[in-house]
Amino acid sequence: QVQLVESGGGLVQAGGSLRLSCAASGNIFRIDDMGWYRQAPGKQRELVATISRGGSTKYTDSVKDRFTISRDNAKNAVYLQMNSLKPEDTAVYYCNAYHATVWRTSHEYWGQGTQVTVSS
């Protein structure tokens, strides 16, 4: 079993910055793709950014050039640096990770979510 714990959310003014962190713990063999998703009130959960174990990244168009995803494989951690925040970035942000087991299976895990609120 793998647990994902996020931190770093909070309240910030428009134009400000926040850095989200997520660390995986438990009986880990290998963490593959990791990512961040978000869900605003009344909306579906959407992809924000993903990063492969090798460091390849993908971003949703609305956050390109403002957000940066990174990871530390030794710590089984993923980060999201969010700059130039806008009120429309307000949402609960969820960490996501795929755990590869020694039996060559892959399981998806989610964190509990951290609130990001951007005031105008």
PDB file of C-alpha atoms in Angstrom:
ATOM      1  CA  GLN A   1       0.000   0.000   0.000  1.00  0.00           C
ATOM      2  CA  VAL A   2       1.201   3.492  -0.881  1.00  0.00           C
ATOM      3  CA  GLN A   3       0.157   6.751   0.719  1.00  0.00           C
ATOM      4  CA  LEU A   4       0.456  10.199  -0.852  1.00  0.00           C
ATOM      5  CA  VAL A   5       0.602  13.221   1.420  1.00  0.00           C
ATOM      6  CA  GLU A   6       0.338  16.732  -0.001  1.00  0.00           C
ATOM      7  CA  SER A   7       1.318  20.031   1.558  1.00  0.00           C
ATOM      8  CA  GLY A   8       1.769  23.645   0.578  1.00  0.00           C
ATOM      9  CA  GLY A   9      -1.722  24.834  -0.242  1.00  0.00           C
ATOM     10  CA  GLY A  10      -3.162  28.045   1.107  1.00  0.00           C
ATOM     11  CA  LEU A  11      -4.536  31.479   0.379  1.00  0.00           C
ATOM     12  CA  VAL A  12      -2.634  33.833  -1.912  1.00  0.00           C
ATOM     13  CA  GLN A  13      -3.391  37.018  -3.796  1.00  0.00           C
ATOM     14  CA  ALA A  14      -3.594  37.066  -7.563  1.00  0.00           C
ATOM     15  CA  GLY A  15      -0.125  37.269  -9.051  1.00  0.00           C
ATOM     16  CA  GLY A  16       1.410  35.439  -6.117  1.00  0.00           C
ATOM     17  CA  SER A  17       3.120  32.078  -5.887  1.00  0.00           C
ATOM     18  CA  LEU A  18       2.704  28.789  -4.044  1.00  0.00           C
ATOM     19  CA  ARG A  19       4.648  25.550  -4.056  1.00  0.00           C
ATOM     20  CA  LEU A  20       2.867  22.257  -3.557  1.00  0.00           C
ATOM     21  CA  SER A  21       4.679  19.159  -2.376  1.00  0.00           C
ATOM     22  CA  CYS A  22       3.637  15.529  -2.353  1.00  0.00           C
ATOM     23  CA  ALA A  23       5.545  12.610  -0.894  1.00  0.00           C
ATOM     24  CA  ALA A  24       4.809   8.940  -1.371  1.00  0.00           C
ATOM     25  CA  SER A  25       5.380   6.506   1.460  1.00  0.00           C
ATOM     26  CA  GLY A  26       4.674   2.881   2.285  1.00  0.00           C
ATOM     27  CA  ASN A  27       5.796  -0.343   0.708  1.00  0.00           C
ATOM     28  CA  ILE A  28       7.248   1.216  -2.456  1.00  0.00           C
ATOM     29  CA  PHE A  29       8.932  -0.702  -5.237  1.00  0.00           C
ATOM     30  CA  ARG A  30       8.998   2.036  -7.894  1.00  0.00           C
ATOM     31  CA  ILE A  31       6.987   5.193  -8.493  1.00  0.00           C
ATOM     32  CA  ASP A  32       6.437   5.826 -12.197  1.00  0.00           C
ATOM     33  CA  ASP A  33       4.374   8.746 -13.551  1.00  0.00           C
ATOM     34  CA  MET A  34       3.377  11.397 -11.018  1.00  0.00           C
ATOM     35  CA  GLY A  35       1.114  14.360 -11.470  1.00  0.00           C
ATOM     36  CA  TRP A  36      -1.153  17.039 -10.149  1.00  0.00           C
ATOM     37  CA  TYR A  37      -4.864  17.374 -10.784  1.00  0.00           C
ATOM     38  CA  ARG A  38      -7.325  19.956  -9.534  1.00  0.00           C
ATOM     39  CA  GLN A  39     -11.031  20.221  -8.937  1.00  0.00           C
ATOM     40  CA  ALA A  40     -12.850  23.522  -8.622  1.00  0.00           C
ATOM     41  CA  PRO A  41     -16.313  23.751  -7.043  1.00  0.00           C
ATOM     42  CA  GLY A  42     -18.961  22.455  -9.412  1.00  0.00           C
ATOM     43  CA  LYS A  43     -16.404  21.263 -11.953  1.00  0.00           C
ATOM     44  CA  GLN A  44     -14.826  17.964 -12.871  1.00  0.00           C
ATOM     45  CA  ARG A  45     -11.333  17.062 -11.775  1.00  0.00           C
ATOM     46  CA  GLU A  46      -8.837  18.092 -14.438  1.00  0.00           C
ATOM     47  CA  LEU A  47      -5.222  17.379 -15.213  1.00  0.00           C
ATOM     48  CA  VAL A  48      -2.776  20.147 -14.325  1.00  0.00           C
ATOM     49  CA  ALA A  49       0.610  18.584 -15.032  1.00  0.00           C
ATOM     50  CA  THR A  50       2.341  15.236 -15.154  1.00  0.00           C
ATOM     51  CA  ILE A  51       5.948  14.117 -15.018  1.00  0.00           C
ATOM     52  CA  SER A  52       7.460  10.783 -15.927  1.00  0.00           C
ATOM     53  CA  ARG A  53      10.137   9.059 -13.913  1.00  0.00           C
ATOM     54  CA  GLY A  54      12.625  10.251 -16.508  1.00  0.00           C
ATOM     55  CA  GLY A  55      11.485  13.850 -16.195  1.00  0.00           C
ATOM     56  CA  SER A  56       9.260  14.322 -19.242  1.00  0.00           C
ATOM     57  CA  THR A  57       6.523  16.813 -18.460  1.00  0.00           C
ATOM     58  CA  LYS A  58       3.082  17.712 -19.750  1.00  0.00           C
ATOM     59  CA  TYR A  59       0.907  20.664 -18.812  1.00  0.00           C
ATOM     60  CA  THR A  60      -2.631  21.715 -19.424  1.00  0.00           C
ATOM     61  CA  ASP A  61      -2.674  24.810 -21.631  1.00  0.00           C
ATOM     62  CA  SER A  62      -4.032  27.149 -18.955  1.00  0.00           C
ATOM     63  CA  VAL A  63      -0.984  26.722 -16.705  1.00  0.00           C
ATOM     64  CA  LYS A  64       1.823  26.575 -19.255  1.00  0.00           C
ATOM     65  CA  ASP A  65       4.551  29.159 -18.580  1.00  0.00           C
ATOM     66  CA  ARG A  66       3.165  29.722 -15.053  1.00  0.00           C
ATOM     67  CA  PHE A  67       3.433  26.324 -13.338  1.00  0.00           C
ATOM     68  CA  THR A  68       6.427  24.000 -13.157  1.00  0.00           C
ATOM     69  CA  ILE A  69       6.260  20.355 -12.131  1.00  0.00           C
ATOM     70  CA  SER A  70       9.344  18.584 -10.826  1.00  0.00           C
ATOM     71  CA  ARG A  71      10.184  15.468  -8.862  1.00  0.00           C
ATOM     72  CA  ASP A  72      12.817  13.872  -6.670  1.00  0.00           C
ATOM     73  CA  ASN A  73      12.937  10.139  -7.360  1.00  0.00           C
ATOM     74  CA  ALA A  74      15.114   9.454  -4.330  1.00  0.00           C
ATOM     75  CA  LYS A  75      12.435  10.972  -2.089  1.00  0.00           C
ATOM     76  CA  ASN A  76       9.467   9.653  -4.099  1.00  0.00           C
ATOM     77  CA  ALA A  77       8.244  13.227  -4.183  1.00  0.00           C
ATOM     78  CA  VAL A  78       6.650  15.526  -6.711  1.00  0.00           C
ATOM     79  CA  TYR A  79       6.363  19.301  -6.592  1.00  0.00           C
ATOM     80  CA  LEU A  80       4.309  21.965  -8.315  1.00  0.00           C
ATOM     81  CA  GLN A  81       5.666  25.498  -8.398  1.00  0.00           C
ATOM     82  CA  MET A  82       2.784  27.830  -9.193  1.00  0.00           C
ATOM     83  CA  ASN A  83       3.582  31.397 -10.223  1.00  0.00           C
ATOM     84  CA  SER A  84       1.411  34.257 -11.464  1.00  0.00           C
ATOM     85  CA  LEU A  85      -1.598  32.664  -9.829  1.00  0.00           C
ATOM     86  CA  LYS A  86      -5.050  33.668 -11.002  1.00  0.00           C
ATOM     87  CA  PRO A  87      -8.432  33.429  -9.248  1.00  0.00           C
ATOM     88  CA  GLU A  88      -9.404  30.716 -11.740  1.00  0.00           C
ATOM     89  CA  ASP A  89      -6.607  28.546 -10.322  1.00  0.00           C
ATOM     90  CA  THR A  90      -8.647  28.230  -7.115  1.00  0.00           C
ATOM     91  CA  ALA A  91      -9.330  24.533  -6.538  1.00  0.00           C
ATOM     92  CA  VAL A  92      -8.463  21.511  -4.477  1.00  0.00           C
ATOM     93  CA  TYR A  93      -5.211  20.136  -5.860  1.00  0.00           C
ATOM     94  CA  TYR A  94      -4.633  16.387  -5.802  1.00  0.00           C
ATOM     95  CA  CYS A  95      -1.378  14.501  -6.126  1.00  0.00           C
ATOM     96  CA  ASN A  96      -1.434  11.401  -8.309  1.00  0.00           C
ATOM     97  CA  ALA A  97       1.086   8.610  -8.695  1.00  0.00           C
ATOM     98  CA  TYR A  98       1.451   5.246 -10.351  1.00  0.00           C
ATOM     99  CA  HIS A  99       3.203   2.598  -8.311  1.00  0.00           C
ATOM    100  CA  ALA A 100       4.884  -0.262 -10.137  1.00  0.00           C
ATOM    101  CA  THR A 101       5.144  -3.459  -8.110  1.00  0.00           C
ATOM    102  CA  VAL A 102       7.724  -6.199  -8.229  1.00  0.00           C
ATOM    103  CA  TRP A 103       5.060  -8.368  -9.842  1.00  0.00           C
ATOM    104  CA  ARG A 104       4.950  -5.939 -12.833  1.00  0.00           C
ATOM    105  CA  THR A 105       1.549  -4.550 -11.994  1.00  0.00           C
ATOM    106  CA  SER A 106       0.741  -0.850 -11.736  1.00  0.00           C
ATOM    107  CA  HIS A 107      -1.583   0.801  -9.259  1.00  0.00           C
ATOM    108  CA  GLU A 108      -2.836   4.375  -9.205  1.00  0.00           C
ATOM    109  CA  TYR A 109      -2.927   6.348  -5.972  1.00  0.00           C
ATOM    110  CA  TRP A 110      -4.340   9.732  -4.986  1.00  0.00           C
ATOM    111  CA  GLY A 111      -3.536  12.148  -2.216  1.00  0.00           C
ATOM    112  CA  GLN A 112      -6.183  13.646   0.031  1.00  0.00           C
ATOM    113  CA  GLY A 113      -6.062  17.032  -1.664  1.00  0.00           C
ATOM    114  CA  THR A 114      -4.863  20.478  -0.621  1.00  0.00           C
ATOM    115  CA  GLN A 115      -6.852  23.661  -1.043  1.00  0.00           C
ATOM    116  CA  VAL A 116      -5.449  26.507  -3.120  1.00  0.00           C
ATOM    117  CA  THR A 117      -7.385  29.759  -3.000  1.00  0.00           C
ATOM    118  CA  VAL A 118      -6.399  32.774  -5.093  1.00  0.00           C
ATOM    119  CA  SER A 119      -8.052  36.054  -4.187  1.00  0.00           C
ATOM    120  CA  SER A 120      -8.540  38.849  -6.705  1.00  0.00           C
TER     121      SER A 120
END
